[in-house]
PDB file of C-alpha atoms in Angstrom:
ATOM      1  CA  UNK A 400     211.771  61.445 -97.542  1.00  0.00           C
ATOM      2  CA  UNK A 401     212.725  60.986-101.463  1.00  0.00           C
ATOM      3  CA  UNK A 402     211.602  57.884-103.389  1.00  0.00           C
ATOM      4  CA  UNK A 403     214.416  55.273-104.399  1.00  0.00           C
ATOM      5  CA  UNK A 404     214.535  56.029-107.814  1.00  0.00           C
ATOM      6  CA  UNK A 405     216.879  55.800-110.918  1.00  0.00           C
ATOM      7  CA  UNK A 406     217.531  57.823-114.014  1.00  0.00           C
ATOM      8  CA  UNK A 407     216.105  56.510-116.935  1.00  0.00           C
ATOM      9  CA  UNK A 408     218.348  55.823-119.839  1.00  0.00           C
ATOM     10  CA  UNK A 409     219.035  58.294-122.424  1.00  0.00           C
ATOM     11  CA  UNK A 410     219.914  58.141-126.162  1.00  0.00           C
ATOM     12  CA  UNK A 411     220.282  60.578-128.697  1.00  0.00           C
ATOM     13  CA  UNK A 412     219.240  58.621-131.340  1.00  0.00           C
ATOM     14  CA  UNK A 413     218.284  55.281-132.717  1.00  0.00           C
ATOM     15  CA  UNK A 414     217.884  52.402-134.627  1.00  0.00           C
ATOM     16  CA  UNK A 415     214.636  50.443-135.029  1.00  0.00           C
ATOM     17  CA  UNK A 416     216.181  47.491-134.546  1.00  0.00           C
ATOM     18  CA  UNK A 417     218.236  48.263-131.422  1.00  0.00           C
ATOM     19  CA  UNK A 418     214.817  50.634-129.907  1.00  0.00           C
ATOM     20  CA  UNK A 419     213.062  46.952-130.236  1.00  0.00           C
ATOM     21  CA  UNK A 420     215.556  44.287-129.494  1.00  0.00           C
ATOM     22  CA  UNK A 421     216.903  46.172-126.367  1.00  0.00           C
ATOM     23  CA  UNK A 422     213.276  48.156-125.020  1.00  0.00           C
ATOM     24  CA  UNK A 423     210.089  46.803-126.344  1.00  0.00           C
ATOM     25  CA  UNK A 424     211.462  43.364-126.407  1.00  0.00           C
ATOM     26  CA  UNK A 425     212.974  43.621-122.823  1.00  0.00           C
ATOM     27  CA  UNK A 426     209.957  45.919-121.908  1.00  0.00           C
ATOM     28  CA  UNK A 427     212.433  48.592-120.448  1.00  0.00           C
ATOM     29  CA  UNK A 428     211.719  52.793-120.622  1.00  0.00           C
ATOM     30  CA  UNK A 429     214.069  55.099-122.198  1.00  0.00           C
ATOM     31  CA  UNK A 430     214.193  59.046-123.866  1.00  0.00           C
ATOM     32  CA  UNK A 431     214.789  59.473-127.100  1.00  0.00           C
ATOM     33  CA  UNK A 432     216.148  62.766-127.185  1.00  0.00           C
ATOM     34  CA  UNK A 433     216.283  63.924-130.848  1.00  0.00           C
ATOM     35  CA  UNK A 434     213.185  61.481-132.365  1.00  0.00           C
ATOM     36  CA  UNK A 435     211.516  64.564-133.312  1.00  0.00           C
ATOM     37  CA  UNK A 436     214.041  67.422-134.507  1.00  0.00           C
ATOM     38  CA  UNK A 437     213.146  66.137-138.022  1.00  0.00           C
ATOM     39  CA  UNK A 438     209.615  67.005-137.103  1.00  0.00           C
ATOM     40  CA  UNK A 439     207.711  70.129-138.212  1.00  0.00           C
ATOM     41  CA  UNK A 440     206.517  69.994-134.456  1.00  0.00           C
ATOM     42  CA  UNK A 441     209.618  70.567-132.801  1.00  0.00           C
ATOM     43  CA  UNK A 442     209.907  74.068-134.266  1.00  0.00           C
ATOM     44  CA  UNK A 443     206.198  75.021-134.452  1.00  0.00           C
ATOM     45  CA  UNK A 444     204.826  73.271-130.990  1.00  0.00           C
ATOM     46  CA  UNK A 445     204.317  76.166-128.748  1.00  0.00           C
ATOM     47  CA  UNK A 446     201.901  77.316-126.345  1.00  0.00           C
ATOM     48  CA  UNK A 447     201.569  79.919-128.927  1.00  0.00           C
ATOM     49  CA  UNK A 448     200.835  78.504-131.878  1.00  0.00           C
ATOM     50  CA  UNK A 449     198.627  76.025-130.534  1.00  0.00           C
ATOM     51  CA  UNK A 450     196.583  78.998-128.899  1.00  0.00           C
ATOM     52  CA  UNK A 451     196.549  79.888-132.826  1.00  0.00           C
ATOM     53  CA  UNK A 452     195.153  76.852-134.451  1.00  0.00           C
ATOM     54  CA  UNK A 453     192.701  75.512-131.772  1.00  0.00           C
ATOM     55  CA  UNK A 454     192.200  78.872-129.650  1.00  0.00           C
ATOM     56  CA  UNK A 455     188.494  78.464-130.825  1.00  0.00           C
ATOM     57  CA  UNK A 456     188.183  75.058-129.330  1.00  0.00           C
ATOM     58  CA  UNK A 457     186.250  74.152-126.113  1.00  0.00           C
ATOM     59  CA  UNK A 458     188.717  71.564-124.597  1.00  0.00           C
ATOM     60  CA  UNK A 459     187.849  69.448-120.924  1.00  0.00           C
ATOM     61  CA  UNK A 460     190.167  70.409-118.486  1.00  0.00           C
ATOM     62  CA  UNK A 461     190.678  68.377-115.175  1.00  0.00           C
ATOM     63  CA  UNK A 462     192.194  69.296-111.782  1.00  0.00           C
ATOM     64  CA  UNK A 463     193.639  67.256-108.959  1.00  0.00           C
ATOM     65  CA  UNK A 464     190.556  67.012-106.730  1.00  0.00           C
ATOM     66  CA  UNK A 465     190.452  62.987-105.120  1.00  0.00           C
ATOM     67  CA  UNK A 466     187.944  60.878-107.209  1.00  0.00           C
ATOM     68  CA  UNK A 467     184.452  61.426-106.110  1.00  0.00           C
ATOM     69  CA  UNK A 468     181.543  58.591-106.373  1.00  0.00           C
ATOM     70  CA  UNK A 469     179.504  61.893-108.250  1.00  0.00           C
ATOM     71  CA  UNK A 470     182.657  62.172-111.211  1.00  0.00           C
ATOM     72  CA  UNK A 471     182.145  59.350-114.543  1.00  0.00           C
ATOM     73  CA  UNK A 472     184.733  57.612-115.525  1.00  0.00           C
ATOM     74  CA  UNK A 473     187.300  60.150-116.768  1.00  0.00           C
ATOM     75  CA  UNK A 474     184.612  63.145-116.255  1.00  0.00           C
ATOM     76  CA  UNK A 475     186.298  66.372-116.905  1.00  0.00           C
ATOM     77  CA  UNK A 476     185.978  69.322-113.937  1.00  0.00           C
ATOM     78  CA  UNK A 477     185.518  72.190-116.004  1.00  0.00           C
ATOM     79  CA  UNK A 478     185.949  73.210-119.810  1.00  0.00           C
ATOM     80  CA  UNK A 479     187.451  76.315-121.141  1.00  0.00           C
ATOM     81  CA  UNK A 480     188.185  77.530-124.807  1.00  0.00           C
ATOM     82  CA  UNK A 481     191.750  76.838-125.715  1.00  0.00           C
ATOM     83  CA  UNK A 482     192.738  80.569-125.675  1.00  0.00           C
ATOM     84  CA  UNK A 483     191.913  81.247-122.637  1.00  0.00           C
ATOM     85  CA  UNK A 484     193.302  78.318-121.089  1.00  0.00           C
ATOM     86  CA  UNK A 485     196.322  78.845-122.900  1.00  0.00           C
ATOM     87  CA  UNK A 486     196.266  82.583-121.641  1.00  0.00           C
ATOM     88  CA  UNK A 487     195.968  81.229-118.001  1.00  0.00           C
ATOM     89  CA  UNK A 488     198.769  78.307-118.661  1.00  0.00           C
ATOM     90  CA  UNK A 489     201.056  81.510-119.005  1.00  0.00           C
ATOM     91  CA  UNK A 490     199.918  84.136-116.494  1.00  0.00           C
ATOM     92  CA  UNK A 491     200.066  82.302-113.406  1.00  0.00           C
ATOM     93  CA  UNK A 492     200.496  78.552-112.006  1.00  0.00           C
ATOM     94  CA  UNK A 493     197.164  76.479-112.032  1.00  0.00           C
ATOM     95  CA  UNK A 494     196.091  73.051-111.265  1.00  0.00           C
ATOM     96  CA  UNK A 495     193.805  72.135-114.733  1.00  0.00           C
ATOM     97  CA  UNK A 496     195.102  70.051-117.255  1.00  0.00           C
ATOM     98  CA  UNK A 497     193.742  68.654-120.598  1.00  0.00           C
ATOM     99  CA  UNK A 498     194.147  65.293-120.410  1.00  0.00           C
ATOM    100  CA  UNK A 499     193.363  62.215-122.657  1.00  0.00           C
ATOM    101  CA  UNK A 500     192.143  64.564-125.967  1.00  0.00           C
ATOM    102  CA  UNK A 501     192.537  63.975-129.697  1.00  0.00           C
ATOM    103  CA  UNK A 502     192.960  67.663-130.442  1.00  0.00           C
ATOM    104  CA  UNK A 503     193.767  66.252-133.604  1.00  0.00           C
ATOM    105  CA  UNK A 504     190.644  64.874-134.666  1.00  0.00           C
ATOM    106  CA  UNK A 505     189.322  68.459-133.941  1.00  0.00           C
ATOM    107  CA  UNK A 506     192.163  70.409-135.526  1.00  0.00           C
ATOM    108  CA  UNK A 507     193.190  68.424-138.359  1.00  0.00           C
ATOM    109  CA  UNK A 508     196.134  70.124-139.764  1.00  0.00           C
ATOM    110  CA  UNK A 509     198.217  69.650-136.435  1.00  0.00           C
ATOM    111  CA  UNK A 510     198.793  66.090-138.124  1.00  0.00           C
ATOM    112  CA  UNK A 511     200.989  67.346-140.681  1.00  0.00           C
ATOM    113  CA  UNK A 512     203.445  68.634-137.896  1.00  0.00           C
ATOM    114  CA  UNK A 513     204.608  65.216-136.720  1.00  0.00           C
ATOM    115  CA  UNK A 514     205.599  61.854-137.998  1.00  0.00           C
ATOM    116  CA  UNK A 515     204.330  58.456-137.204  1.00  0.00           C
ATOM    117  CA  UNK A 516     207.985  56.932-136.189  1.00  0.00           C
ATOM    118  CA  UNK A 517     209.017  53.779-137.766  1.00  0.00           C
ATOM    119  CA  UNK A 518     210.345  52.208-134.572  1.00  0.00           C
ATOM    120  CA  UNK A 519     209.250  48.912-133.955  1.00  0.00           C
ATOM    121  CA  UNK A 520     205.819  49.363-132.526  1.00  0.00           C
ATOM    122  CA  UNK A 521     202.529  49.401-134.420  1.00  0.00           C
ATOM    123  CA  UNK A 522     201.391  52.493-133.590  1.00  0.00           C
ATOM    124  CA  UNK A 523     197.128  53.040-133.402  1.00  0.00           C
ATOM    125  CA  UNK A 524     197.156  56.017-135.649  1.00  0.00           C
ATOM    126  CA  UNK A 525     193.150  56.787-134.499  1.00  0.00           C
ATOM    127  CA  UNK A 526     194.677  57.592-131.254  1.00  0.00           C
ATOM    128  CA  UNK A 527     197.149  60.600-130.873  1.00  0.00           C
ATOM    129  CA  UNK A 528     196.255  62.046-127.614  1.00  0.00           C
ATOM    130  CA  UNK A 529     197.222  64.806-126.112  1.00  0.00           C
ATOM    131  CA  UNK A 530     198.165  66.362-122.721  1.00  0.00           C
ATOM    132  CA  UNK A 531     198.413  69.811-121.011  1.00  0.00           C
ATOM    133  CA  UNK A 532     199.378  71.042-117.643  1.00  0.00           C
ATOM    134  CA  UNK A 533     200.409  74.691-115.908  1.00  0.00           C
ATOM    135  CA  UNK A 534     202.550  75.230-113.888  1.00  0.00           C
ATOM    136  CA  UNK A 535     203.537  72.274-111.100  1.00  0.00           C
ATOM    137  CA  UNK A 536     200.094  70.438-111.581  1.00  0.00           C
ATOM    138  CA  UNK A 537     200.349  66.980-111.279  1.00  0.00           C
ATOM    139  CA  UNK A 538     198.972  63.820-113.102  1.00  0.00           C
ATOM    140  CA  UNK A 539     198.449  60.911-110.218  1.00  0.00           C
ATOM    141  CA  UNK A 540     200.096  58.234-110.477  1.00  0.00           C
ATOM    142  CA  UNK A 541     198.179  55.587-112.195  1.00  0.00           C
ATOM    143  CA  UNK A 542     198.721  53.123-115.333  1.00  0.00           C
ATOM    144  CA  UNK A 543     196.686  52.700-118.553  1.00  0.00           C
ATOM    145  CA  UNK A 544     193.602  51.022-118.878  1.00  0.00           C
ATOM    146  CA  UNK A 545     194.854  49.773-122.269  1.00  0.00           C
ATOM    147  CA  UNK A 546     198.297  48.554-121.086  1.00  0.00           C
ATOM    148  CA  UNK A 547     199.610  50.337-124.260  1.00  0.00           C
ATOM    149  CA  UNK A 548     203.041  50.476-125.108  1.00  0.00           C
ATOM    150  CA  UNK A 549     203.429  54.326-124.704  1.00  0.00           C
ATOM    151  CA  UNK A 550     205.777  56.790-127.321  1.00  0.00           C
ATOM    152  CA  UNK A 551     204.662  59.859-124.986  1.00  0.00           C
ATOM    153  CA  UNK A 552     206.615  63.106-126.426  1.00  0.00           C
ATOM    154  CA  UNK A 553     207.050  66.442-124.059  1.00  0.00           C
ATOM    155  CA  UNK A 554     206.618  69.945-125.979  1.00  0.00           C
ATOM    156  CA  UNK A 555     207.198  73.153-124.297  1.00  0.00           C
ATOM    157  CA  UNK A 556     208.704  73.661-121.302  1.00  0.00           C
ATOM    158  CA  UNK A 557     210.207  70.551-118.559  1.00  0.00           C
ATOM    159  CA  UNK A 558     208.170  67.588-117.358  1.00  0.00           C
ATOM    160  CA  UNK A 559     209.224  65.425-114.488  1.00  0.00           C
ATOM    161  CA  UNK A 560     208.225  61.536-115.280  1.00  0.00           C
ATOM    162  CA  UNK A 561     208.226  59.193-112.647  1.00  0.00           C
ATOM    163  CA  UNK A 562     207.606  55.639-113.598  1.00  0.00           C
ATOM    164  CA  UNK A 563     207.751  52.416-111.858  1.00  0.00           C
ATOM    165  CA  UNK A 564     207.389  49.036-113.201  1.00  0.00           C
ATOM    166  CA  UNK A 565     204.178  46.543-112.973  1.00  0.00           C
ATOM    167  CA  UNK A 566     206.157  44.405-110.325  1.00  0.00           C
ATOM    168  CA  UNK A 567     206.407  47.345-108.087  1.00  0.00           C
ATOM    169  CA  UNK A 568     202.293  47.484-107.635  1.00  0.00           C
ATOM    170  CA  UNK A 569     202.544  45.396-104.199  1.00  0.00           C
ATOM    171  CA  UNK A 570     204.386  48.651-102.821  1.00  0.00           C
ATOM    172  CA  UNK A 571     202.771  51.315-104.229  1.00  0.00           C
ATOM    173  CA  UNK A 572     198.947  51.119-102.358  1.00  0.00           C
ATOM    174  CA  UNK A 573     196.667  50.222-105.253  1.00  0.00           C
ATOM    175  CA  UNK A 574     193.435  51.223-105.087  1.00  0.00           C
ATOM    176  CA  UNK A 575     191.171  47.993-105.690  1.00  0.00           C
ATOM    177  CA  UNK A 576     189.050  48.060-108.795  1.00  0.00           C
ATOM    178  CA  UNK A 577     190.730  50.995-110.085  1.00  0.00           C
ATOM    179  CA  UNK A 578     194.158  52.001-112.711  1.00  0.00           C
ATOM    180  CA  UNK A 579     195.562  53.993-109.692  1.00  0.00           C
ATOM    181  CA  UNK A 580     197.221  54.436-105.718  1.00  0.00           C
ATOM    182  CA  UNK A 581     195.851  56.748-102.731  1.00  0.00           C
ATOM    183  CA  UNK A 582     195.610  59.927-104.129  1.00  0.00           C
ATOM    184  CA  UNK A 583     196.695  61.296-100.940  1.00  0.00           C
ATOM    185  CA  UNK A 584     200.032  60.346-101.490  1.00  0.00           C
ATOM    186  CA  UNK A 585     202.595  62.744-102.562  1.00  0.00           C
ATOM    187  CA  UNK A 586     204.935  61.238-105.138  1.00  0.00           C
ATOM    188  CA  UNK A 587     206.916  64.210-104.698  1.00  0.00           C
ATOM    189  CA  UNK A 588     207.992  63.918-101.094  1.00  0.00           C
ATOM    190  CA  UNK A 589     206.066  60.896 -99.695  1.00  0.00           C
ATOM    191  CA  UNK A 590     205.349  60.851 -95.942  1.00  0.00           C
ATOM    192  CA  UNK A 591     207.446  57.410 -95.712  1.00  0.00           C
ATOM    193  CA  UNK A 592     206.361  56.750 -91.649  1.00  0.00           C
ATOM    194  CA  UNK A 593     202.208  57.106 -93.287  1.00  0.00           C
ATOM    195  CA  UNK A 594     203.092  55.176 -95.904  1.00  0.00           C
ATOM    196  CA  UNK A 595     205.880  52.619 -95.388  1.00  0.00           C
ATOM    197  CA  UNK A 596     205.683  50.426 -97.731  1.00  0.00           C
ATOM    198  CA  UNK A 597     206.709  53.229-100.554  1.00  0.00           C
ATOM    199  CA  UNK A 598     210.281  52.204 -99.165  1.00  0.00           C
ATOM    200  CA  UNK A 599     210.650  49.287-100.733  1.00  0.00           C
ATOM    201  CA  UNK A 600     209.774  50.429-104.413  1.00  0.00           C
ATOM    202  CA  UNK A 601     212.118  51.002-106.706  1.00  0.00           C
ATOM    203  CA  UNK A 602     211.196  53.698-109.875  1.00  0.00           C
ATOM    204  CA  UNK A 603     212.528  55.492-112.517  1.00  0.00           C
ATOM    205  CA  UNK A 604     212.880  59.141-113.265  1.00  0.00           C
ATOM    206  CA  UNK A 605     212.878  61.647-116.187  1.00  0.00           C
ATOM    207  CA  UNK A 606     213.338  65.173-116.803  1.00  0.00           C
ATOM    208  CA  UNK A 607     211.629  65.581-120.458  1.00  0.00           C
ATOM    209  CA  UNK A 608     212.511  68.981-122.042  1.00  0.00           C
ATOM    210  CA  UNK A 609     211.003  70.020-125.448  1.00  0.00           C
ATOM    211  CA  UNK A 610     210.801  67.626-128.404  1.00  0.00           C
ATOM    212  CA  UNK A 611     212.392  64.315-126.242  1.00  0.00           C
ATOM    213  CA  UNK A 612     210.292  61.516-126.037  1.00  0.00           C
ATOM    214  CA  UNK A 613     209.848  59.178-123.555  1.00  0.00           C
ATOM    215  CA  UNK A 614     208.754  54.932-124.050  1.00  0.00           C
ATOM    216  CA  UNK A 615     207.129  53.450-121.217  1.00  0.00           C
ATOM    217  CA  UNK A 616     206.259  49.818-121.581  1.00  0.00           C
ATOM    218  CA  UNK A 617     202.815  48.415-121.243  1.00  0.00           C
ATOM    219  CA  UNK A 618     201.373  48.235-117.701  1.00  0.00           C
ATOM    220  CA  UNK A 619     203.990  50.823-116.203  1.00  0.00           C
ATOM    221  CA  UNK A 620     202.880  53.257-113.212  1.00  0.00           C
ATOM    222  CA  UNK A 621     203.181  57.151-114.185  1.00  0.00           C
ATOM    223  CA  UNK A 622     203.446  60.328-112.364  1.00  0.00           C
ATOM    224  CA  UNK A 623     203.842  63.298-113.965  1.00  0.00           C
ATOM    225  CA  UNK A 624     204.389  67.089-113.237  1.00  0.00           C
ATOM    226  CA  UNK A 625     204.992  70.010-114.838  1.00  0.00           C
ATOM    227  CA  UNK A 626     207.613  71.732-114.134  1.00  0.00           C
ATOM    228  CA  UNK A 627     206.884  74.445-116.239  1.00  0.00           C
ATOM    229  CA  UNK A 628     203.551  75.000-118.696  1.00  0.00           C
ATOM    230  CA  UNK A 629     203.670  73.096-121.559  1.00  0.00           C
ATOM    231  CA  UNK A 630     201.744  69.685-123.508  1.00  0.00           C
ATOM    232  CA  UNK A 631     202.718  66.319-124.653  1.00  0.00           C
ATOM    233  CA  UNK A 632     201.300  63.699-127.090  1.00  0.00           C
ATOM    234  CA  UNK A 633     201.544  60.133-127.262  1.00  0.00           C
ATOM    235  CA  UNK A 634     201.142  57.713-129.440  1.00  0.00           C
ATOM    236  CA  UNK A 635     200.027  53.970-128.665  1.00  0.00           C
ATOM    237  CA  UNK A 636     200.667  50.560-129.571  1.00  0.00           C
ATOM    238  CA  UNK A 637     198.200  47.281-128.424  1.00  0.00           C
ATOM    239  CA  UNK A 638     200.311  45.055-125.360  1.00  0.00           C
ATOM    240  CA  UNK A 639     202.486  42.513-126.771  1.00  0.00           C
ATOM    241  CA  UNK A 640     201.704  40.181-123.682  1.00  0.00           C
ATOM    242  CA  UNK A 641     198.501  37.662-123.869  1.00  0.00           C
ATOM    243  CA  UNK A 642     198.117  38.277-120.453  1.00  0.00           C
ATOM    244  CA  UNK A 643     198.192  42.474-120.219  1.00  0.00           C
ATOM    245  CA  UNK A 644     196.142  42.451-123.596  1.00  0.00           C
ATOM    246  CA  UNK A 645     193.603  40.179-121.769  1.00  0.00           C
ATOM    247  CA  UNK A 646     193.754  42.612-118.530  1.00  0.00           C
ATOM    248  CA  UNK A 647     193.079  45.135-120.858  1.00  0.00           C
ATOM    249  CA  UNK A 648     190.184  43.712-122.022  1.00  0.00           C
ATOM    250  CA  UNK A 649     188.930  43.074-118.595  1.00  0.00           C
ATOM    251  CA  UNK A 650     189.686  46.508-117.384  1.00  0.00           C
ATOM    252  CA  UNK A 651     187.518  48.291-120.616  1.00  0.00           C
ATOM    253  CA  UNK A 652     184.727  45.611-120.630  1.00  0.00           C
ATOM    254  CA  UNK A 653     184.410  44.762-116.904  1.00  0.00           C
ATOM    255  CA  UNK A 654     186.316  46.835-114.068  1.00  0.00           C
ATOM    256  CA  UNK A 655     185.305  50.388-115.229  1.00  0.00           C
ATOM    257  CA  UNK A 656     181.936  49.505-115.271  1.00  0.00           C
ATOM    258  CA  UNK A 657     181.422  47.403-112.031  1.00  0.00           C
ATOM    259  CA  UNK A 658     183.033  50.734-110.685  1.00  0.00           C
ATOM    260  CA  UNK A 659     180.777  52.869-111.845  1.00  0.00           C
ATOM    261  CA  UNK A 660     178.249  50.501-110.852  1.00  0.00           C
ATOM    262  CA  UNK A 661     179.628  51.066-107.408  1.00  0.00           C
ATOM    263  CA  UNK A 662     179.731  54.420-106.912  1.00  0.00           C
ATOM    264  CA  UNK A 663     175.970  55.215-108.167  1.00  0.00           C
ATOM    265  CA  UNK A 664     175.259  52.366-105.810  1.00  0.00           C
ATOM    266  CA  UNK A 665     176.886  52.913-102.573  1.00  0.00           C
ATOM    267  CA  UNK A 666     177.763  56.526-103.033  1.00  0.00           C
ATOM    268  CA  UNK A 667     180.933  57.820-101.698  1.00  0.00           C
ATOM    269  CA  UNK A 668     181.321  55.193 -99.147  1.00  0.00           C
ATOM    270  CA  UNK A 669     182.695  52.759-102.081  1.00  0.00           C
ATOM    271  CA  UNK A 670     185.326  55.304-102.561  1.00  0.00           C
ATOM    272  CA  UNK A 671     186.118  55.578 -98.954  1.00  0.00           C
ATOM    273  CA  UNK A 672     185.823  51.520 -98.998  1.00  0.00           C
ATOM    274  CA  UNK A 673     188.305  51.112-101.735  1.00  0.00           C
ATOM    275  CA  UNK A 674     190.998  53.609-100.310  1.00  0.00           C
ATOM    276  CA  UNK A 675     191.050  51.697 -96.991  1.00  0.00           C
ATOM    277  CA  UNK A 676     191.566  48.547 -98.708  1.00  0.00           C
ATOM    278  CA  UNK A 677     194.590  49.788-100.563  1.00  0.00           C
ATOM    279  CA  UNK A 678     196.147  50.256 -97.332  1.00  0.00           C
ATOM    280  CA  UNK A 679     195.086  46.664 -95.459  1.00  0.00           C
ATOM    281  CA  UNK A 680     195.966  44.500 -98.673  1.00  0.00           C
ATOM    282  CA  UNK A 681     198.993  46.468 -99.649  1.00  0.00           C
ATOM    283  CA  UNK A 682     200.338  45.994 -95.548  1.00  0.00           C
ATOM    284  CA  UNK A 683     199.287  42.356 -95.328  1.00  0.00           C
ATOM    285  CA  UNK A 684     201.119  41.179 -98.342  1.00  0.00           C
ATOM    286  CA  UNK A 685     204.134  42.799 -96.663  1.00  0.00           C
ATOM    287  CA  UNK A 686     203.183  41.342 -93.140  1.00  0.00           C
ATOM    288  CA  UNK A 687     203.448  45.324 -92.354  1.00  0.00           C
ATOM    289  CA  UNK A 688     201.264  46.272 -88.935  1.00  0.00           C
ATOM    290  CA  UNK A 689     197.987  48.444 -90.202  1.00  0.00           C
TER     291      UNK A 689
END
């Protein structure tokens, strides 16, 4: 059965003042769709030419196996040189992704292809990361360790985005001490009599094609897919809030470490531990039978 979800809101353009007053301010998502046609970028960022420029590179790539006690925090699966990866991105369908990686920092001419926006946000320039995906892989849905305020731009091909926001969590079957749900849910076509409470949450969609960019506000869930093979950067700006910039804190300083902690401790019965629990707390809050 489908999620209840709602198509985000689309402009073609925009004002700073009216992207901050009516988005950041009210902390709601929207695409952009023509932020970047002034953008060397839009015309240059292929699969191609980034086989060109960083073919060379070895980049991490990541797949969609659950979370295992023996994997470090953000451990990449496998790594590949960029060509080939690239080569395999367009032959055939295939779950690794690059995810989280300042490509920049290792191919530094790619920052003369884009512009910092002048939006409204103050944008940490250190951090331009990017993504890549083949063919229908999937990101799980989690949220950002940072609680950034996200500018996350689509190049290449279609990308499904489905967000939902921080008051949604009680539906969605955290995993305790952890930035995401039970990864044995399928955001695509959730099993709604295994998981019931997914009923009740209400998210947002988006369908990014090439160069449109897509906000999500700090502490917002994301799944994403790709519908076809392509990459996406995004650019980051601290949380506005006290409060997320102090979870923030306690999610880099303290949470990712008692978690590792954890897992070299009690192996992969923490993991096992922590799954169950998402499904006890997130049923008892909602006086739902377990």
């Amino acid at each position: 059965m489908p999620l209840n979800l709602t198509e985000i809101e689309r402009v073609k353009t925009i004002t700073r003042e009216d992207f901050y007053n009516n988005y950041v301010k009210k902390q709601r998502p929207v695409v952009i769709e023509k932020l970047t046609q002034d953008w060397p970028a839009y015309h240059k960022w292929k699969l191609e030419y980034i086989k060109e420029v960083a073919g060379e590179k070895t980049v991490p790539l990541y797949d969609d196996r659950p979370v295992s006690h023996k994997d470090g925090f953000n451990e990449a699966h496998a790594k590949m040189k960029m060509a080939d990866y690239i080569d395999l991105l367009r032959s055939k369908p295939t779950n690794y992704r690059i995810f989280l990686y300042n490509l920049i920092k290792e191919v530094p001419s790619l920052k003369d292809d884009f512009r910092w926006p002048d939006i409204g946000l103050k944008l940490v320039k250190q951090l331009p990361m990017l993504f890549f995906g083949g063919e229908n892989s999937k990101v799980f849905i989690h949220y950002d360790i940072d609680y950034s305020n996200i500018l996350h731009f689509h190049f290449h091909g279609k990308k499904r985005c489905i967000l939902f926001a921080p008051d949604q969590t009680p539906y969605l079957y955290k995993v305790p001490h952890a930035l995401i749900s039970r990864e044995d849910i399928d955001f695509d076509n959730p099993d709604l009599e295994k998981w019931p409470a997914l009923q009740y949450a209400h998210g947002l969609v988006a369908d990014l094609e090439h160069g449109e960019m897509l906000y999500m506000p700090e502490g917002y869930w994301h799944y994403m897919k790709y519908v076809t093979p392509g990459f996406s950067i995004s650019l980051r700006a601290f949380p506005r809030k006290i409060s997320n910039l102090s979870r923030a804190v306690y999610n880099l300083l303290i949470m990712r470490y008692f978690d590792n902690m954890m897992r070299r401790y009690k192996g992969q019965a923490w993991i096992d531990h922590k799954n169950e629990q998402a499904v006890i707390r997130t049923h008892k809050n909602l006086n739902i039978p377990v």
